[in-house]
Coordinates of C-alpha atoms in Angstrom, one line a residue:
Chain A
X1 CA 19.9 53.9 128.7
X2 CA 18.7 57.5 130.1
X3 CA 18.3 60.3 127.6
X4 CA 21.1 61.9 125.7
X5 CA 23.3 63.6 128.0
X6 CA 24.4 67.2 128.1
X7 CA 28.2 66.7 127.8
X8 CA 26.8 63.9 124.6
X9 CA 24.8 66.5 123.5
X10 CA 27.9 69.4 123.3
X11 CA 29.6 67.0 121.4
X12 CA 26.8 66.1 118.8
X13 CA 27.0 69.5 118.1
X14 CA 30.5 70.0 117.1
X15 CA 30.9 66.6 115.5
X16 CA 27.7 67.9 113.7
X17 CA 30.6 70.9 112.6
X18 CA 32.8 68.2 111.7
X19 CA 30.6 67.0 109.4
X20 CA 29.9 70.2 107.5
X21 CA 33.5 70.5 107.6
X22 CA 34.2 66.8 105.8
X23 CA 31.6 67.1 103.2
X24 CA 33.0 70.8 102.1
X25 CA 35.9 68.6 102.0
X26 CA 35.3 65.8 100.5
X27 CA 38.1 64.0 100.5
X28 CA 38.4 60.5 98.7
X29 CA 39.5 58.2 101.5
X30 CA 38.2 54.8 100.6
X31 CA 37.1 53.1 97.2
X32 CA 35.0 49.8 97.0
X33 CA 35.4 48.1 93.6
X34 CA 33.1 45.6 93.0
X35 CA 35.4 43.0 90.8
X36 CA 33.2 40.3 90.5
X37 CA 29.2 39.5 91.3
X38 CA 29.7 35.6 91.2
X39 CA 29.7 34.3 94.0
X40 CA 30.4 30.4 95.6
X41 CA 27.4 31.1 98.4
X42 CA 23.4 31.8 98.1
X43 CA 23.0 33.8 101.2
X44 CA 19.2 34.2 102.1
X45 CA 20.6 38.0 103.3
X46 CA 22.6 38.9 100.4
X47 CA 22.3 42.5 99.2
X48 CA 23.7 41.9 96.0
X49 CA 21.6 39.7 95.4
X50 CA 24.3 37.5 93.5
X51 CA 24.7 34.0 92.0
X52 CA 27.0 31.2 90.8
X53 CA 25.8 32.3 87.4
X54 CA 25.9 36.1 86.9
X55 CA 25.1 38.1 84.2
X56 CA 27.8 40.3 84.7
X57 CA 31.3 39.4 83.9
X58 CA 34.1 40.2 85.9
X59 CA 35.2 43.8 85.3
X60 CA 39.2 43.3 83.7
X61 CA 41.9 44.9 86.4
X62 CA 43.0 46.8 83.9
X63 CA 39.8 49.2 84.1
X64 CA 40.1 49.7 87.5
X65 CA 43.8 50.4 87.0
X66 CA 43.1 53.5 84.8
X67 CA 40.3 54.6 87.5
X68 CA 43.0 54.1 90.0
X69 CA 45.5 56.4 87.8
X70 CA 43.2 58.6 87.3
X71 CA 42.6 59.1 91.2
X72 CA 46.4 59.8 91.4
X73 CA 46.5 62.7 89.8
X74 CA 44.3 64.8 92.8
X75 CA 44.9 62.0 96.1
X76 CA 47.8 60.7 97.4
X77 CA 47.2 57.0 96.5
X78 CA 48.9 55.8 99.9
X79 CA 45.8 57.9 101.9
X80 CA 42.7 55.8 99.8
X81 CA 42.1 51.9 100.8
X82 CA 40.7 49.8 98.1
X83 CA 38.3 47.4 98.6
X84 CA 37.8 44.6 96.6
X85 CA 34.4 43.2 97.4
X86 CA 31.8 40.9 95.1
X87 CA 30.3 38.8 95.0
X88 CA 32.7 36.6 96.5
X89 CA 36.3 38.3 95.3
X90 CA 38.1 34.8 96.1
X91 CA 36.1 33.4 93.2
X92 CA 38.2 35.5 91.0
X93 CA 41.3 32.8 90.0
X94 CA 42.9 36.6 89.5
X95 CA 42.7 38.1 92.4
X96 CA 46.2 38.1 93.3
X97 CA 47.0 39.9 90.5
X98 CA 44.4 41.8 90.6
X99 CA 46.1 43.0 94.7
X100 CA 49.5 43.0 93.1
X101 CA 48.6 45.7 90.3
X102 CA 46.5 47.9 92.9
X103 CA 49.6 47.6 95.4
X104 CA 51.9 48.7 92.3
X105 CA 50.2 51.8 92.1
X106 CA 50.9 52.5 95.9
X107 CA 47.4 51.6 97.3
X108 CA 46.2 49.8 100.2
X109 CA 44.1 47.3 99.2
X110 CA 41.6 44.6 101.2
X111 CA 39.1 42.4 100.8
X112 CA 35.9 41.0 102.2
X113 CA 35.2 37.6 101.7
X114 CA 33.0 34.8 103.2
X115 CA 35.9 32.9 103.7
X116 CA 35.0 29.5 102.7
X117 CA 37.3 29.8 99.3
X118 CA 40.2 30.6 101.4
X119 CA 43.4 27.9 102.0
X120 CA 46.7 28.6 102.9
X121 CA 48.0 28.5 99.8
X122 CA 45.7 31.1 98.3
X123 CA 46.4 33.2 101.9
X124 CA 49.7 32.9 101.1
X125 CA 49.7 34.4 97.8
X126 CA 47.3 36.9 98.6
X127 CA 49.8 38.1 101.4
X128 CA 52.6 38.2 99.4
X129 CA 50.3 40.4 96.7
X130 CA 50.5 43.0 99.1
X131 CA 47.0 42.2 101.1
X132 CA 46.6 44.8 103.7
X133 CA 43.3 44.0 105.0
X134 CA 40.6 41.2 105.3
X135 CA 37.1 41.0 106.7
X136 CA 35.5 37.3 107.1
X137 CA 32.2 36.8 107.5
X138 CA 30.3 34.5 110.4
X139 CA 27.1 34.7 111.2
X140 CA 26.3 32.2 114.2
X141 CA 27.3 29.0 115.4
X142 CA 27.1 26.1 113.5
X143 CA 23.5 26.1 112.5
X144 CA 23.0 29.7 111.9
X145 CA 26.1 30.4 110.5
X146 CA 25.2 27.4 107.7
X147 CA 21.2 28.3 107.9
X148 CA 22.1 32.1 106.8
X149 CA 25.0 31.0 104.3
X150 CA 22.3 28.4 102.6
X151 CA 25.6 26.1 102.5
X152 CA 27.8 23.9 105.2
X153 CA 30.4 25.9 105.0
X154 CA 30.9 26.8 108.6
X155 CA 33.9 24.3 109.0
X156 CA 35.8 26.3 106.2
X157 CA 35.2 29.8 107.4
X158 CA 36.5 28.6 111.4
X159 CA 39.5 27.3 109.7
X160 CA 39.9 30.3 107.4
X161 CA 39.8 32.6 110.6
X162 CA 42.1 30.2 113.0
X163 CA 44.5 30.9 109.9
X164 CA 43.8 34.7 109.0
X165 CA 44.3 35.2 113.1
X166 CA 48.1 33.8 113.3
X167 CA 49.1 36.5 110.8
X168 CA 50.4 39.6 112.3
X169 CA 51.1 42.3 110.1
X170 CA 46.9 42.5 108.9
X171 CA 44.0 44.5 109.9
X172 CA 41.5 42.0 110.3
X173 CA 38.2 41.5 111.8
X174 CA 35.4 38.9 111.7
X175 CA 31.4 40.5 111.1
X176 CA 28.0 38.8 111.9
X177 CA 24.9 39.4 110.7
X178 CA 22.9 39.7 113.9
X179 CA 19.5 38.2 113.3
X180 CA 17.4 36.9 115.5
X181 CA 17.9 33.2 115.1
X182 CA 22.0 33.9 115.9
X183 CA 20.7 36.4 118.7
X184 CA 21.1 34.1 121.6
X185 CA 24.1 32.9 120.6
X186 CA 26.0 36.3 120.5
X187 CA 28.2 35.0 123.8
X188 CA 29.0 31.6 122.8
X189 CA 30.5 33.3 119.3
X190 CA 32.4 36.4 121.4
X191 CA 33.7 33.2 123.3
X192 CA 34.8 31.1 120.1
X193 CA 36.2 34.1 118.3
X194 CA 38.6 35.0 121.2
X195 CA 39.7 31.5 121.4
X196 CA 40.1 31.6 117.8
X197 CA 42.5 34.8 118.2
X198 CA 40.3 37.1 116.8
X199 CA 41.0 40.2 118.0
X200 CA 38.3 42.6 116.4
X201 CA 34.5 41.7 115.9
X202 CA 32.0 44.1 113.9
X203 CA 28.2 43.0 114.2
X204 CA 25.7 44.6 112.2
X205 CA 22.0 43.9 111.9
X206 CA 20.6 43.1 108.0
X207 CA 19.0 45.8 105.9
X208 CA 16.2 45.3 104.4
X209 CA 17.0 45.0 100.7
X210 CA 18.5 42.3 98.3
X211 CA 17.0 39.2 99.4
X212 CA 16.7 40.1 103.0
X213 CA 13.7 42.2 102.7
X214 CA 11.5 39.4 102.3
X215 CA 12.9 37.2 105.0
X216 CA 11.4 38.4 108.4
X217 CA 13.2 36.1 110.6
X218 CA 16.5 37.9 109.7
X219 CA 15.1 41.3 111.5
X220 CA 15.6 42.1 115.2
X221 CA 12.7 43.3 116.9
X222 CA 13.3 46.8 119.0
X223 CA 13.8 45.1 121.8
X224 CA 16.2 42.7 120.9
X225 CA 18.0 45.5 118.9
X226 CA 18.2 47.4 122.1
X227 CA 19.9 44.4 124.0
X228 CA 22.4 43.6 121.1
X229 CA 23.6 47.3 121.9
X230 CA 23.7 46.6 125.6
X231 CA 25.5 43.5 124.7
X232 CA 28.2 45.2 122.8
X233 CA 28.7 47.8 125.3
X234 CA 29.3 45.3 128.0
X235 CA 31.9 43.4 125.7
X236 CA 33.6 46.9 125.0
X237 CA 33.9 47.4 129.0
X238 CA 35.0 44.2 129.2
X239 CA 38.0 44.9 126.9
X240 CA 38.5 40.7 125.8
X241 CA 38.0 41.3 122.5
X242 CA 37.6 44.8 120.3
X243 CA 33.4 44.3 119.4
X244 CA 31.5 47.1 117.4
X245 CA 28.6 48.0 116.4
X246 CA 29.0 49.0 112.6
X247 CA 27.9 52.7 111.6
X248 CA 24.7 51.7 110.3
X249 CA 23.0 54.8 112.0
X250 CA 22.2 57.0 115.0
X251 CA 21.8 55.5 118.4
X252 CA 21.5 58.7 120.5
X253 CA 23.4 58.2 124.0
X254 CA 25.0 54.5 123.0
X255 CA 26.6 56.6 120.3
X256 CA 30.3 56.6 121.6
X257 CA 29.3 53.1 124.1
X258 CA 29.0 50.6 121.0
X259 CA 31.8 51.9 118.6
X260 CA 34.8 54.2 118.5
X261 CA 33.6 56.6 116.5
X262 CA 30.7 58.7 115.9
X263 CA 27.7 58.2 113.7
X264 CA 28.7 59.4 110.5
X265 CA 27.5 57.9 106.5
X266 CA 30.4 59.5 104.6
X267 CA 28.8 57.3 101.6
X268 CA 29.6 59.8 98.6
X269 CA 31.6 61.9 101.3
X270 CA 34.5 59.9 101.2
X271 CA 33.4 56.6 100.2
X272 CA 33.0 56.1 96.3
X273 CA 32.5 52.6 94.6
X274 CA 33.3 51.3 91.3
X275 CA 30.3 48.3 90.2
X276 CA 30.8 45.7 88.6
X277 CA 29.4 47.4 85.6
X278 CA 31.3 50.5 85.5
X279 CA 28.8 52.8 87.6
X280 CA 30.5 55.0 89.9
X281 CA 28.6 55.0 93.3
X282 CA 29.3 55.1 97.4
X283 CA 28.8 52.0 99.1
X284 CA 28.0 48.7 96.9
X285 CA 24.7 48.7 99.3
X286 CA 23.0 51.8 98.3
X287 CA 20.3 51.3 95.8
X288 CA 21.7 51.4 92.1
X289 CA 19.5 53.9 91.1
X290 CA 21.7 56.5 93.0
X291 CA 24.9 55.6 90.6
X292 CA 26.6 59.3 89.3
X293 CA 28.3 58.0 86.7
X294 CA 30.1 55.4 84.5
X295 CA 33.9 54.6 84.2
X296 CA 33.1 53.7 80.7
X297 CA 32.0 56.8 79.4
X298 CA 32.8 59.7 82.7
X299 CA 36.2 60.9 84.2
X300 CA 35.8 59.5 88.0
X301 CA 37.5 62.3 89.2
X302 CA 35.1 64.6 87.7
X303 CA 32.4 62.9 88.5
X304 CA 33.6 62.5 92.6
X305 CA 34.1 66.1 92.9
X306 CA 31.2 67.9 91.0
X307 CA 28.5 65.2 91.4
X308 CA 27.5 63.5 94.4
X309 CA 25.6 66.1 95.8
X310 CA 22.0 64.0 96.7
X311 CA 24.2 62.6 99.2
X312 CA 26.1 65.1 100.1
X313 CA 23.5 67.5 100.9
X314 CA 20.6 65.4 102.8
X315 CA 18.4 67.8 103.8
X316 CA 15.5 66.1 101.2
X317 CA 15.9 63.0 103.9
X318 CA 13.5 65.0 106.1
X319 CA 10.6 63.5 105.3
X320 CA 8.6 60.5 106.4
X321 CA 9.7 58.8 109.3
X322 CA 12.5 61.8 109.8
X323 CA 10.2 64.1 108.3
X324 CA 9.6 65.5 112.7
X325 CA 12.5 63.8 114.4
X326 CA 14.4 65.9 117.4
X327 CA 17.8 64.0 116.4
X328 CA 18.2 64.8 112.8
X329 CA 20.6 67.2 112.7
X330 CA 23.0 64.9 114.3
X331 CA 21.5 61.5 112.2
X332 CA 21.2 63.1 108.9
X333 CA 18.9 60.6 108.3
X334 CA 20.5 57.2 108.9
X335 CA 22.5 55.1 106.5
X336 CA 22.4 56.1 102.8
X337 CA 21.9 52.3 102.1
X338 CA 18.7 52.9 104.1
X339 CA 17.2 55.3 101.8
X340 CA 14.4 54.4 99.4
X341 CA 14.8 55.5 95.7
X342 CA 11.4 55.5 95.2
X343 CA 9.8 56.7 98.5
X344 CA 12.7 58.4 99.7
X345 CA 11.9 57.2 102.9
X346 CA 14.0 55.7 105.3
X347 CA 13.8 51.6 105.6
X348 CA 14.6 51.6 109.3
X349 CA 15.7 53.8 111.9
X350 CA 17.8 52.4 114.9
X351 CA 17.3 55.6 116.8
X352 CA 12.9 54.7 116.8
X353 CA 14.5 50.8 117.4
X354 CA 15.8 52.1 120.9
X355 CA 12.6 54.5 121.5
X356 CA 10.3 52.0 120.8
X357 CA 12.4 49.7 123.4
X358 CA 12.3 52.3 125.7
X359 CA 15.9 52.7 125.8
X360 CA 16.2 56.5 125.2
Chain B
X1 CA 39.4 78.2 101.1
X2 CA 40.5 74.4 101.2
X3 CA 43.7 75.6 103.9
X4 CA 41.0 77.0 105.9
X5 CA 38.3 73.9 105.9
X6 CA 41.3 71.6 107.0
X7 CA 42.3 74.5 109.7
X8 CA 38.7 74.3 110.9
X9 CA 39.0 70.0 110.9
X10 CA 41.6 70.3 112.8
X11 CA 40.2 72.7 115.3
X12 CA 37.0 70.5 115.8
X13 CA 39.1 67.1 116.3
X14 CA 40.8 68.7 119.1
X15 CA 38.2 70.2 120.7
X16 CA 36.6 67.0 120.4
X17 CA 39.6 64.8 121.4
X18 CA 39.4 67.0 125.1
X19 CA 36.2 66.0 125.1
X20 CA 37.0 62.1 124.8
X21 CA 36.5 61.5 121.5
X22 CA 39.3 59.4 120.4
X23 CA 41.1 60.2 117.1
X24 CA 40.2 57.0 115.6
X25 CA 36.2 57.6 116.2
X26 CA 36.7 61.4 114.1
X27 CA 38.7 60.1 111.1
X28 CA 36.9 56.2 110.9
X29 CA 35.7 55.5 107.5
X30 CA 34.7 51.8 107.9
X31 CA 31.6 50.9 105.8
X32 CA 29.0 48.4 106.3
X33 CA 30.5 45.4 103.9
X34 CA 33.6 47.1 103.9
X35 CA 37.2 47.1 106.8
X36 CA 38.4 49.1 109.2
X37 CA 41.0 51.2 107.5
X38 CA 41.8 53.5 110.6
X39 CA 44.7 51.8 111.8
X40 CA 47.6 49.2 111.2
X41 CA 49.6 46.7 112.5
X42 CA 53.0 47.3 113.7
X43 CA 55.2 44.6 115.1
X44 CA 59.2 45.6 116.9
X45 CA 61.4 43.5 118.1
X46 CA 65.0 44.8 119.8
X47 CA 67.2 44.8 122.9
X48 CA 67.4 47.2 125.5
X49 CA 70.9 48.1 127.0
X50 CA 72.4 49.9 129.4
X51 CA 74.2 53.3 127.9
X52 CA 76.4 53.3 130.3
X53 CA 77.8 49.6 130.0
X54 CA 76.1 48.3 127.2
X55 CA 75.0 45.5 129.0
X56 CA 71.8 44.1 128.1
X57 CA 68.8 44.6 130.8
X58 CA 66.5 41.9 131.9
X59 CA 62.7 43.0 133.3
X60 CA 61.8 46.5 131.3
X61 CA 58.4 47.2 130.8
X62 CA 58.2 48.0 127.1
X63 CA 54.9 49.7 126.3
X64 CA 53.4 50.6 122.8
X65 CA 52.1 53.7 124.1
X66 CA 49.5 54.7 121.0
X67 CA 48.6 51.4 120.1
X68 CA 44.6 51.1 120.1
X69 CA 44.9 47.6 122.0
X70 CA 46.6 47.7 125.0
X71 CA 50.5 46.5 124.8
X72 CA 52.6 45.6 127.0
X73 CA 55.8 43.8 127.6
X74 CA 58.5 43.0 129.5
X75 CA 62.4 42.6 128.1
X76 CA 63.5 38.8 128.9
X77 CA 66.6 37.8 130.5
X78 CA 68.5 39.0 127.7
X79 CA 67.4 42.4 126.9
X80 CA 64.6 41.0 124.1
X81 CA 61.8 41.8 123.1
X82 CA 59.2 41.6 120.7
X83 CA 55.7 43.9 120.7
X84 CA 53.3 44.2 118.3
X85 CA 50.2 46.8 118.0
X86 CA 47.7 48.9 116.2
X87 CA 48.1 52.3 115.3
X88 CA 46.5 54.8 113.7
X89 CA 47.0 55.4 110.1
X90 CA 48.3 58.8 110.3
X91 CA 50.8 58.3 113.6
X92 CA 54.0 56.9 114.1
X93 CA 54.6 54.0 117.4
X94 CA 55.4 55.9 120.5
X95 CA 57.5 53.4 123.0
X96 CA 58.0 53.8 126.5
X97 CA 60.5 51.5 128.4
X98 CA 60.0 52.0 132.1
X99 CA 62.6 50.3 134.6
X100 CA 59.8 47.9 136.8
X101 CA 62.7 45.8 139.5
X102 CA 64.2 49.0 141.2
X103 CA 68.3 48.4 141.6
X104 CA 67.9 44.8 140.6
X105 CA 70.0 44.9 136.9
X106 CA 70.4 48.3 137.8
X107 CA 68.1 51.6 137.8
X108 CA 67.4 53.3 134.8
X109 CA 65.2 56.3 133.9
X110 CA 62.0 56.0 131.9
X111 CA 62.4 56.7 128.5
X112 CA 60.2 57.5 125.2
X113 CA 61.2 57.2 121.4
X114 CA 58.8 57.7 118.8
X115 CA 60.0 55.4 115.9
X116 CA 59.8 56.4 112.6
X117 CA 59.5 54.7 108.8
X118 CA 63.2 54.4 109.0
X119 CA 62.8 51.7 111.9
X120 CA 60.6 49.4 110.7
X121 CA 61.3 46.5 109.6
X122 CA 65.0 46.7 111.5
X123 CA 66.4 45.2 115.1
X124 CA 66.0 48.2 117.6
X125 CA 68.7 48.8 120.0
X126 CA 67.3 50.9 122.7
X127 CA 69.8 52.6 125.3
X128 CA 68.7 53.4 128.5
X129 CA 70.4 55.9 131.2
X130 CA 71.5 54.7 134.4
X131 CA 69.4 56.7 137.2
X132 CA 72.6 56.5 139.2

């Protein structure tokens, strides 16, 4: 791909506006809780790094319900998703009530699961708990899928999809881990999914952190990271099935080819989490040492609107790898989830990927 | 100061939106390990009829005009039909039903309806005019 064009460039710029705009803003759109940190799998990826056997016990609904009241006295609950993530929230024998209480207070609620718990009874339930949305996991064929999950469960997670895919009124899409063992496979999956009835497919590569970092086979190299955008720009001209490339950061003139919207970390813009031990955060991801707070001892809402500002204002990313990059008013220095506590560096940069591919 | 930042938004998502930048890619908040929350599923089903006769027409195009997937339809040989889409969060389903076999079952003009809360859920009963 040639370099960033000038029409691309124009609207860098004002989405660059937009952005300065949102963060004056922001506005509390969409809330991860983090219910549980068991989990059925033992993913050589995870980023959670969790286990059968956690530390951690599951946090009681009834905790996040006063978060969630607490929420409604500033945002319009029926404007904020809530995410229940883990772990593996299907472990949770509660989770249905868990939906049923957050859909009592008028939010949206989804989950994202590996989707090897899931039957059609517990579908059913979950449906009739007021389940909005659902994100299932696969991360290759067969072998890869089973390789990366570090269990044969790739029979359960086709039939949880086949199943998930029938049901109309539900925002659902499949995500893979692109790695480069399940690189060469990318077609075969587009091919099963859309036989499947899958409609929407988000790939992503793996960070490193959690377990990932030490596991070299999961990383693309540049070139192959370059090709995996080519390959979802063809699929996206090719209009079979709705394939994106998840905002995980800047890629210069595919920006607007491999997804629908723009670049943009809105991690502690309009993304807030709730861990599994009370700490009030953005995205699960983003290394714990950035929390802002606790639910057990802060107001969320006070904490949301006059906290947050390390990632609200990112000028500190300038350094290191961004520290003389041409792009990093309109990159802002990648994924928040990419950031080092310690270094403050950032872990990898998608936009050097392509350069180093020769691809900008 | 908050009237104004949202004045401003808004501004920028137009300007942007002439520019090609769909709505969905501006207000997108879908995280890594999170879902897409930018949209949702909508699913009609009705009968289109004549206004003049009431008679049910066969062969209309029925088209989910903002739905992020493309959606399409036609009526069957008894006026139904059934569509189902994706829109965005913050919009309401705009139809179009578009007369596609000339003077066979009649002509009828092309019409729009944006549907509102008030129609989900519930049997439409579109009426078309006669073009004659």
């Amino acid at each position: 791909m040639n370099k960033i064009s000038f029409k691309k460039r124009l609207i860098f710029e004002l989405f660059k506006k937009l952005k300065a705009t949102e963060i004056s803003l922001h506005e509390l759109t969409y809330l991860f809780w983090e219910s549980t940190l068991r989990c059925n799998l033992h993913c050589i990826h995870c980023g959670s790094d969790c286990s059968q056997n956690c530390d951690f016990p599951d946090m009681p609904i009834n905790d996040f319900i006063k978060v969630l009241r607490n929420i409604k006295t500033q945002y319009e609950a029926k404007n904020i998703a809530v995410v229940i993530t883990g772990g593996e929230p299907l472990i949770r024998k509660d989770l249905e009530i868990c939906g049923a209480q957050i859909a009592n207070e008028g939010f949206k609620w989804g989950i994202v699961t590996n989707g090897a718990l899931l039957t059609k009874k517990r579908f059913s339930d979950l449906m009739q708990s007021g389940l909005s949305s659902i994100t299932v996991s696969l991360d290759g064929l067969r072998e890869s899928h089973n390789w990366m999950r570090n269990s044969d469960c790739y029979d359960k997670v086709i039939n949880s999809i086949e199943l998930i895919a029938q049901q109309d009124n539900l925002i659902f899409d499949v995500v893979t881990c692109v790695n480069s063992r399940n690189f060469k496979e990318l077609q075969s999956i587009k091919e099963l999914l859309i036989s499947l009835g899958v409609r929407k497919w988000r790939l992503f590569t793996i960070s490193p952190i959690g377990r990932a970092k030490n596991n070299a086979e999961l990383m693309l190299s540049d070139i192959q990271f370059a090709d995996l955008l080519k390959f979802i720009s063809a699929c996206r001209k090719e209009k079979k099935i709705e394939v994106e490339y998840e905002c995980e950061g800047f890629v210069g003139n595919y920006e607007l080819e491999v997804r629908k919207g723009l670049y943009f970390c809105r991690a502690g813009i309009n993304v807030a989490s709730v861990l599994i031990d009370g700490s009030i955060s953005a995205c699960p991801n983003i290394y714990r040492r950035y929390v802002q707070g606790n639910i057990y001892k802060d107001d969320f809402l006070s904490v949301w609107n006059n906290k947050f500002d390390i990632m609200r204002r990112r000028d500190w990313m300038k350094c290191g790898e961004c520290s003389d990059c041409k792009v990093f008013d309109w990159c802002t220095g990648n994924g928040m989830h990419l950031r080092d506590f310690d270094t403050k560096n950032v872990l990898t940069c998608q936009y050097n990927k392509l350069k180093n591919a020769g691809n900008l | 100061m908050e009237k104004l930042l949202k004045r401003k938004r808004k501004f920028l998502r137009l300007v942007l939106n002439i520019l090609g930048v769909g709505t969905v890619g501006l207000i997108t908040s879908c995280c890594k390990y999170g879902y897409d929350t930018t949209e949702y599923n909508v699913q009609f089903k009705g009968v289109v009829k004549s206004k003049d006769s009431s008679q049910t027409i066969p062969n209309i195009k029925v088209e989910l005009l903002n739905s992020i997937t493309q959606t399409s339809i036609q009526t069957d040989k008894d006026g139904n039909f059934v569509i189902i889409g994706e829109v965005l969060i913050e919009e309401y389903p705009r139809m179009r039903f578009t007369d596609i076999d000339g003077n066979l079952n009649g002509s009828f003009e092309v019409m729009d309806t944006t549907l509102r809360q008030s129609d989900f859920g519930h049997d439409l009963e579109i009426q078309m005019k006669s073009n004659e």
